[in-house]
XYZ file of N, CA, C and O in Angstrom:
608
model
N 0.619 -1.175 -0.084
C 0.072 0.191 -0.034
C 0.870 1.446 0.295
O 0.478 2.260 -0.641
N 1.916 1.040 1.056
C 3.061 2.290 0.996
C 3.591 2.582 -0.301
O 3.469 3.802 -1.152
N 3.974 1.906 -1.182
C 4.411 1.648 -2.351
C 4.071 2.159 -3.515
O 3.784 3.324 -4.155
N 2.043 1.640 -3.519
C 1.519 2.359 -4.471
C 1.204 3.482 -4.324
O 0.866 4.826 -5.351
N 0.733 4.173 -2.988
C 1.027 5.771 -2.873
C 2.251 6.776 -3.265
O 1.783 7.837 -3.375
N 3.650 5.869 -3.056
C 4.327 6.481 -3.242
C 4.329 6.698 -5.210
O 4.763 7.860 -5.281
N 3.983 5.673 -5.607
C 3.754 5.897 -6.944
C 2.926 7.034 -7.264
O 3.312 7.559 -8.296
N 1.901 6.859 -6.852
C 0.947 7.785 -7.146
C 1.198 9.137 -6.587
O 1.101 9.832 -7.944
N 2.282 9.435 -5.802
C 2.540 10.761 -5.086
C 3.824 11.033 -6.716
O 3.814 12.258 -6.964
N 4.683 9.996 -6.799
C 5.761 10.514 -7.734
C 4.931 10.846 -8.988
O 5.181 11.618 -9.485
N 3.750 10.381 -9.558
C 3.228 10.309 -10.616
C 2.268 11.104 -11.296
O 2.354 12.616 -12.091
N 2.124 12.132 -9.785
C 1.087 13.379 -9.876
C 1.786 14.469 -9.383
O 2.237 15.643 -10.427
N 3.360 14.375 -9.098
C 4.369 15.595 -9.305
C 4.970 15.496 -10.355
O 5.059 17.049 -10.743
N 5.059 14.644 -11.573
C 5.551 14.972 -12.505
C 4.686 15.331 -13.443
O 4.780 16.187 -14.485
N 3.416 15.372 -12.988
C 2.205 15.287 -14.030
C 2.338 17.154 -13.438
O 2.097 18.022 -14.693
N 2.445 17.643 -12.385
C 1.977 18.962 -12.317
C 4.070 19.828 -12.604
O 3.077 20.801 -13.344
N 5.052 19.261 -12.477
C 5.587 19.491 -13.289
C 5.762 19.972 -15.327
O 5.962 20.572 -15.587
N 5.173 18.445 -15.380
C 5.095 18.988 -17.047
C 4.145 19.943 -17.345
O 4.245 20.557 -18.349
N 3.110 19.973 -16.488
C 1.934 21.066 -17.054
C 2.679 22.299 -16.722
O 2.427 23.386 -17.902
N 3.285 22.673 -15.815
C 4.251 24.110 -15.468
C 5.322 24.332 -16.827
O 5.007 25.585 -17.169
N 5.617 23.353 -17.098
C 6.885 23.702 -18.123
C 5.980 23.804 -19.540
O 6.619 24.605 -19.933
N 5.064 22.976 -19.521
C 4.335 23.782 -21.005
C 3.774 25.272 -20.881
O 3.563 25.745 -22.131
N 3.038 25.675 -19.436
C 2.708 26.933 -19.605
C 4.064 27.663 -19.885
O 3.533 28.884 -20.177
N 5.230 27.528 -19.391
C 6.084 28.587 -19.003
C 7.250 28.313 -20.358
O 7.688 29.505 -20.462
N 6.835 27.514 -21.369
C 7.647 27.576 -22.064
C 7.576 28.307 -23.299
O 8.470 28.491 -23.579
N 6.266 28.645 -23.563
C 6.673 30.086 -24.700
C 7.686 31.041 -24.058
O 8.005 31.643 -25.546
N 7.981 31.061 -23.145
C 9.020 32.320 -22.584
C 10.189 31.923 -22.580
O 11.536 32.641 -22.170
N 10.611 30.575 -22.711
C 12.007 29.826 -22.777
C 12.939 30.019 -24.470
O 11.795 29.520 -25.274
N 14.386 29.989 -24.117
C 14.583 29.797 -25.304
C 14.147 28.242 -25.831
O 14.452 27.760 -25.930
N 14.057 28.532 -27.532
C 13.522 27.216 -27.960
C 15.164 26.740 -29.017
O 16.129 27.915 -29.171
N 15.121 25.551 -29.339
C 16.815 25.571 -29.943
C 16.568 26.072 -30.995
O 15.388 26.280 -31.841
N 17.192 26.249 -31.633
C 17.985 27.223 -32.582
C 17.137 26.754 -33.743
O 17.071 25.612 -34.434
N 16.680 27.900 -34.715
C 15.626 27.408 -35.890
C 16.601 27.756 -36.946
O 17.862 28.039 -36.809
N 16.539 27.294 -38.613
C 17.189 27.649 -39.447
C 17.092 28.969 -39.991
O 16.339 29.482 -40.452
N 18.021 30.028 -38.925
C 17.783 31.525 -39.015
C 19.189 32.182 -39.158
O 20.340 30.808 -39.089
N 19.555 32.614 -40.276
C 20.678 33.386 -41.354
C 21.624 33.764 -39.836
O 21.225 34.217 -38.859
N 22.751 33.187 -39.657
C 23.376 33.728 -38.503
C 23.974 34.793 -38.823
O 23.921 35.548 -40.052
N 24.314 35.595 -37.699
C 24.509 37.170 -37.665
C 25.619 37.795 -38.427
O 25.610 38.511 -39.378
N 27.141 36.372 -38.626
C 27.861 36.603 -38.949
C 27.960 36.777 -40.537
O 28.120 37.603 -41.633
N 27.212 35.693 -41.394
C 26.474 35.743 -42.847
C 26.205 36.665 -42.988
O 26.280 37.381 -44.184
N 25.037 37.317 -42.280
C 24.276 38.461 -42.743
C 25.043 39.469 -42.523
O 24.772 40.541 -43.320
N 25.968 40.199 -41.369
C 26.940 41.071 -41.487
C 27.962 41.085 -42.637
O 27.885 41.968 -43.431
N 28.399 39.947 -43.278
C 29.124 40.103 -44.315
C 28.361 40.233 -45.741
O 29.154 40.667 -46.001
N 27.193 39.359 -45.673
C 26.162 40.007 -46.833
C 25.651 41.100 -46.680
O 24.942 41.320 -47.982
N 25.688 42.060 -45.931
C 25.312 43.324 -45.591
C 23.701 43.331 -45.565
O 22.874 43.789 -46.542
N 23.036 42.314 -44.944
C 21.784 41.716 -44.922
C 20.835 42.289 -43.565
O 21.639 42.501 -42.923
N 19.793 42.787 -43.714
C 18.697 43.395 -42.965
C 17.348 42.797 -43.016
O 17.045 41.905 -43.609
N 16.816 42.975 -41.545
C 15.440 42.558 -41.527
C 15.401 40.746 -41.318
O 14.373 40.456 -41.553
N 16.040 40.556 -41.468
C 16.566 38.980 -40.783
C 16.325 38.748 -39.217
O 17.033 39.277 -38.451
N 15.569 37.703 -38.877
C 15.441 37.225 -37.548
C 16.692 35.945 -37.192
O 16.918 35.217 -38.131
N 17.501 36.246 -36.375
C 18.336 35.720 -35.813
C 18.750 35.594 -34.162
O 17.886 36.057 -33.608
N 19.695 34.367 -34.466
C 20.059 33.824 -33.071
C 21.661 34.374 -32.936
O 22.285 33.819 -33.578
N 21.639 35.049 -31.532
C 23.383 35.116 -31.521
C 23.924 35.045 -30.097
O 23.084 34.722 -29.252
N 25.066 34.745 -29.925
C 25.481 34.511 -28.889
C 26.986 34.957 -28.849
O 27.601 35.304 -30.091
N 27.300 35.466 -27.473
C 28.498 36.371 -27.391
C 28.655 36.593 -25.684
O 27.724 36.409 -24.868
N 29.755 37.820 -25.955
C 30.529 38.235 -24.894
C 29.896 40.168 -25.013
O 30.345 40.654 -25.565
N 29.319 40.123 -23.268
C 29.335 42.066 -23.820
C 30.379 42.338 -23.654
O 31.342 42.118 -22.525
N 30.651 43.537 -24.753
C 32.006 44.105 -23.958
C 31.713 45.497 -23.395
O 32.701 45.860 -22.554
N 30.576 46.211 -23.391
C 30.127 47.414 -23.019
C 28.639 47.775 -22.704
O 27.906 46.916 -23.626
N 28.753 48.276 -22.202
C 26.652 48.500 -21.385
C 26.882 50.269 -21.719
O 27.604 50.956 -21.172
N 25.902 50.345 -22.745
C 25.565 51.806 -23.089
C 24.702 52.566 -22.650
O 23.872 51.594 -21.740
N 24.610 53.793 -22.492
C 23.672 54.661 -22.099
C 22.405 53.919 -22.237
O 22.242 54.198 -24.115
N 21.540 54.311 -22.129
C 20.006 54.521 -22.479
C 19.874 55.156 -23.605
O 19.992 56.366 -23.550
N 19.282 54.690 -24.344
C 18.512 55.275 -25.652
C 17.409 56.385 -25.653
O 16.320 55.632 -25.358
N 17.331 57.632 -25.458
C 15.868 57.833 -24.612
C 14.955 58.593 -25.637
O 13.742 59.368 -25.539
N 15.741 58.219 -27.033
C 14.949 59.322 -28.120
C 13.797 58.013 -28.556
O 14.044 57.539 -28.568
N 12.276 59.030 -28.316
C 11.670 58.346 -28.518
C 11.221 56.859 -27.471
O 10.839 57.272 -26.364
N 10.936 55.670 -27.936
C 10.735 54.656 -26.976
C 12.302 54.380 -26.583
O 13.234 54.143 -27.211
N 12.212 54.683 -25.016
C 13.667 54.034 -24.425
C 13.680 52.848 -25.025
O 13.424 51.849 -24.521
N 15.375 52.453 -24.805
C 15.349 51.121 -24.959
C 17.516 50.874 -24.732
O 18.276 52.205 -24.595
N 16.936 49.808 -23.175
C 18.572 49.651 -23.050
C 19.692 49.257 -24.376
O 19.414 48.582 -25.557
N 20.527 50.139 -24.169
C 21.905 49.213 -25.302
C 23.352 48.875 -24.447
O 23.418 49.274 -23.805
N 23.684 47.563 -25.340
C 24.801 47.432 -25.363
C 25.415 46.516 -26.379
O 25.246 46.416 -27.117
N 26.542 46.425 -26.504
C 27.919 45.948 -27.642
C 27.867 44.516 -27.145
O 28.384 43.894 -25.775
N 27.688 43.513 -28.110
C 28.152 42.124 -28.046
C 29.049 41.818 -28.823
O 28.487 41.992 -30.251
N 30.375 41.114 -28.176
C 31.461 40.784 -29.438
C 31.082 39.298 -29.567
O 30.971 38.050 -29.092
N 30.351 39.231 -31.053
C 29.930 37.516 -31.443
C 31.126 37.048 -32.397
O 30.938 35.681 -32.892
N 31.940 37.642 -32.610
C 32.970 36.775 -33.355
C 34.424 37.449 -32.791
O 33.900 38.933 -32.559
N 35.627 37.487 -33.297
C 36.930 38.367 -33.188
C 36.593 39.442 -33.986
O 37.272 40.446 -32.998
N 36.277 39.573 -34.684
C 36.158 40.818 -35.810
C 34.669 41.754 -35.506
O 34.430 42.473 -36.358
N 33.981 40.858 -34.864
C 32.474 41.765 -35.297
C 31.944 41.760 -33.726
O 31.592 40.639 -32.912
N 31.370 42.836 -33.680
C 30.302 43.398 -32.377
C 28.874 43.721 -33.140
O 28.811 44.341 -34.767
N 28.269 43.472 -32.394
C 26.567 44.376 -32.667
C 26.288 44.966 -31.162
O 26.581 44.907 -30.331
N 25.386 46.139 -31.861
C 24.610 46.597 -31.027
C 23.257 46.078 -30.497
O 22.946 45.809 -31.593
N 22.872 45.549 -29.521
C 21.337 45.316 -28.915
C 20.950 46.584 -28.723
O 21.171 46.876 -27.642
N 19.713 46.954 -29.255
C 18.807 47.688 -28.714
C 17.735 46.760 -28.231
O 17.013 46.499 -28.889
N 17.504 46.995 -26.459
C 16.441 46.343 -25.884
C 15.212 47.239 -25.542
O 15.587 48.140 -24.720
N 13.766 47.258 -26.049
C 13.028 47.898 -25.681
C 12.534 47.870 -24.466
O 11.864 47.107 -23.759
N 12.788 49.115 -23.393
C 12.272 48.932 -22.426
C 10.824 49.334 -21.886
O 10.333 49.247 -20.870
N 9.976 49.581 -22.965
C 8.623 49.716 -22.674
C 7.975 48.498 -22.641
O 6.967 48.297 -22.628
N 8.680 47.303 -23.718
C 8.339 46.192 -23.878
C 8.535 44.981 -23.112
O 8.432 43.866 -22.947
N 9.870 45.359 -22.154
C 10.590 44.313 -21.185
C 11.473 44.614 -20.829
O 11.619 45.991 -20.439
N 11.566 43.779 -19.254
C 12.342 44.372 -18.110
C 14.108 44.786 -18.483
O 14.468 44.005 -19.708
N 14.379 45.469 -18.149
C 15.936 46.044 -18.282
C 16.831 44.510 -18.223
O 16.281 43.534 -17.153
N 17.778 44.221 -18.666
C 18.709 42.973 -18.451
C 19.872 43.572 -17.713
O 20.837 44.624 -18.225
N 20.072 43.218 -16.773
C 21.058 43.498 -15.704
C 22.395 43.225 -16.349
O 23.033 42.410 -15.738
N 22.974 43.609 -17.328
C 23.928 43.493 -17.655
C 25.601 43.556 -17.311
O 25.746 45.504 -16.601
N 26.331 43.374 -17.324
C 27.665 44.350 -17.137
C 29.366 43.091 -17.817
O 28.544 42.364 -18.590
N 29.896 44.038 -18.239
C 30.985 43.542 -19.111
C 31.457 42.363 -18.567
O 31.445 41.601 -17.377
N 31.614 41.282 -19.687
C 32.150 39.811 -19.746
C 30.770 39.059 -19.497
O 31.214 37.450 -19.696
N 29.633 39.263 -19.248
C 28.304 38.470 -19.233
C 27.996 38.009 -20.608
O 28.819 38.604 -21.618
N 27.877 36.686 -20.694
C 27.436 36.198 -22.202
C 25.916 36.023 -22.165
O 25.421 36.002 -21.220
N 25.787 35.780 -23.359
C 24.192 36.414 -23.354
C 24.102 35.690 -24.951
O 24.953 35.077 -25.484
N 22.978 34.878 -25.032
C 22.210 34.386 -26.357
C 20.951 35.442 -26.372
O 20.510 35.676 -25.733
N 20.911 35.648 -27.687
C 19.362 36.011 -28.141
C 19.074 35.903 -29.462
O 19.488 35.309 -29.951
N 17.978 36.023 -29.374
C 17.036 36.255 -30.859
C 16.723 37.596 -30.782
O 16.086 38.190 -30.097
N 16.223 38.249 -32.192
C 15.999 39.166 -32.202
C 16.076 39.615 -33.702
O 16.179 38.482 -34.752
N 15.683 40.699 -34.551
C 15.932 40.826 -35.647
C 17.245 42.031 -36.052
O 17.450 43.184 -35.292
N 17.929 41.690 -37.401
C 18.982 42.368 -37.373
C 19.232 43.127 -38.463
O 18.230 42.722 -39.603
N 20.175 44.168 -38.277
C 19.930 45.311 -39.257
C 21.454 45.281 -39.419
O 21.673 45.803 -38.162
N 21.874 45.337 -40.577
C 22.996 45.677 -41.262
C 23.946 47.440 -40.800
O 22.742 48.012 -40.794
N 25.111 47.229 -40.771
C 25.231 48.140 -40.599
C 26.986 48.040 -40.784
O 27.058 47.076 -40.307
N 27.853 49.179 -41.199
C 29.332 48.872 -41.450
C 29.916 48.673 -39.761
O 31.036 47.962 -39.645
N 29.564 48.988 -38.780
C 30.349 48.694 -37.314
C 29.665 47.519 -37.108
O 30.017 47.278 -35.813
N 29.241 46.428 -37.079
C 28.740 45.273 -36.983
C 26.879 45.078 -36.827
O 26.664 44.094 -37.096
N 26.475 46.152 -36.949
C 24.640 45.954 -37.187
C 24.313 46.024 -35.936
O 25.043 46.130 -34.575
N 22.813 45.960 -35.878
C 21.881 46.262 -34.146
C 21.107 45.293 -34.771
O 20.637 44.727 -35.164
N 21.032 44.237 -33.156
C 19.945 43.551 -33.120
C 18.694 44.343 -31.861
O 19.164 44.612 -31.088
N 17.569 43.817 -32.915
C 16.505 44.666 -31.706
C 15.283 43.528 -31.832
O 15.652 42.843 -32.444
N 14.120 43.849 -31.700
C 12.708 42.979 -31.033
C 12.903 41.398 -30.592
O 13.364 40.535 -30.537
N 14.178 41.930 -29.465
C 14.380 41.288 -28.140
C 13.427 40.647 -27.246
O 13.773 40.609 -26.112
N 12.447 40.934 -27.825
C 11.402 41.220 -26.873
C 10.090 40.315 -27.424
O 10.118 40.060 -28.762
N 8.913 40.014 -26.299
C 7.463 39.810 -27.084
C 6.772 40.867 -27.930
O 7.159 42.470 -27.581
N 6.303 40.959 -28.965
C 5.525 41.751 -29.704
C 3.970 42.102 -29.144
O 3.626 40.795 -29.680
N 3.562 42.743 -28.189
C 2.184 42.956 -27.942
C 1.125 42.480 -28.787
O -0.078 42.216 -28.722
N 1.332 43.310 -29.835
C 0.756 43.620 -30.792
C 0.312 41.827 -31.733
O -0.390 41.168 -32.454
N 1.482 40.759 -31.863
C 1.404 39.483 -32.053
C 1.797 39.845 -33.955
O 1.898 38.683 -34.358
N 2.079 40.553 -34.006
C 2.609 40.774 -35.581
C 4.167 40.322 -35.835
O 4.814 40.400 -37.071
N 4.968 40.192 -34.791
C 6.315 40.220 -35.285
C 6.774 38.595 -34.034
O 6.002 38.630 -33.049
N 7.908 38.229 -34.385
C 8.283 36.566 -34.131
C 8.820 37.225 -32.266
O 9.125 38.392 -32.408
N 8.644 36.635 -31.592
C 9.166 36.649 -30.511
C 10.813 36.642 -30.091
O 11.396 35.885 -30.839
N 11.508 37.329 -29.697
C 12.515 37.764 -29.076
C 13.044 37.573 -27.542
O 12.093 37.618 -27.043
N 13.969 37.437 -27.943
C 14.435 37.067 -25.841
C 16.196 37.433 -25.957
O 17.051 37.601 -26.757
N 16.569 37.184 -24.459
C 17.723 37.722 -24.275
C 18.106 36.596 -23.076
O 17.136 36.617 -22.118
N 18.885 36.084 -23.206
C 19.397 35.048 -22.355
C 20.947 35.430 -21.577
O 21.387 35.251 -22.403
N 20.501 35.609 -20.266
C 21.800 36.251 -19.580
C 22.484 35.248 -18.834
O 21.952 34.440 -18.260
N 23.792 35.260 -19.050
C 24.465 34.041 -18.502
C 25.601 34.946 -17.675
O 26.394 35.591 -18.105
N 25.421 35.770 -16.218
C 26.554 36.649 -15.807
C 27.886 35.880 -15.520
O 27.883 34.637 -15.675
N 28.606 37.037 -15.616
C 30.079 36.122 -15.835
C 30.395 35.245 -14.723
O 31.119 34.144 -14.833
N 30.311 35.657 -13.231
C 30.731 34.660 -12.171
C 29.614 34.357 -11.238
O 29.441 33.779 -10.110
N 28.693 34.125 -11.927
C 27.119 33.751 -11.626
C 27.235 32.060 -11.212
O 27.607 31.424 -12.345
N 26.928 31.676 -10.300
C 27.035 29.999 -9.746
C 26.023 30.085 -8.812
O 25.618 31.033 -8.222
N 25.123 28.801 -9.074
C 23.925 28.279 -7.966
C 24.200 27.087 -7.462
O 23.857 26.118 -8.689
N 24.638 26.592 -6.793
C 24.887 25.185 -6.690
C 25.620 24.473 -7.535
O 25.145 23.643 -8.068
N 27.029 25.215 -7.827
C 27.900 24.573 -8.520
C 26.606 24.479 -9.972
O 27.808 24.212 -11.093
N 25.876 25.095 -10.264
C 25.132 25.088 -11.937
C 25.603 26.802 -12.186
O 25.093 27.538 -11.448
N 26.003 27.289 -13.326
C 25.832 28.355 -13.361
C 24.527 29.082 -13.646
O 23.729 28.476 -13.798
N 24.193 30.117 -13.155
C 22.864 30.889 -12.624
C 22.621 31.528 -14.336
O 23.750 32.217 -14.744
N 21.463 31.138 -14.656
C 20.954 31.636 -15.988
C 19.536 32.904 -16.145
O 18.407 32.588 -14.851
N 19.592 34.072 -16.278
C 18.564 34.397 -16.605
C 17.831 34.842 -18.081
O 18.664 35.214 -18.788
N 16.542 34.700 -17.759
C 15.900 34.764 -19.361
C 15.224 36.097 -19.347
O 14.280 36.340 -18.677
N 15.087 37.101 -20.249
C 14.750 38.512 -19.987
C 13.312 38.236 -22.111
O 14.129 37.739 -22.834
């Protein structure tokens, strides 16, 4: 009887975990899809592309306060290429970044000679644009032996 109760309790807990995961998975980074890499987009002078990128934060810049406020930071994605990330503060929370933090992100790439800009790193409340995200891995963050990460 105790064994049956234990099995039922374990099954119930697993069902709850699965349900919570399904409800929250829309806000988690998904496995990379077939999207053009940022380096290819930069080399080909392409814009308006949904991209996923990863790199280290080089600099955290002052916010852009012209029009809609945007948090701005520079990410090095390759030895010779950096991109500006413009993260809309009206539609998403600030990402508390520091130089050296690793980030993975999804957004729309716009080419420029300086490396380009990635924006739309957040949900579109009107539902007309693909959802973007920023996954932060702080430089020295650990939690019980695992790297602590934050999703924005």
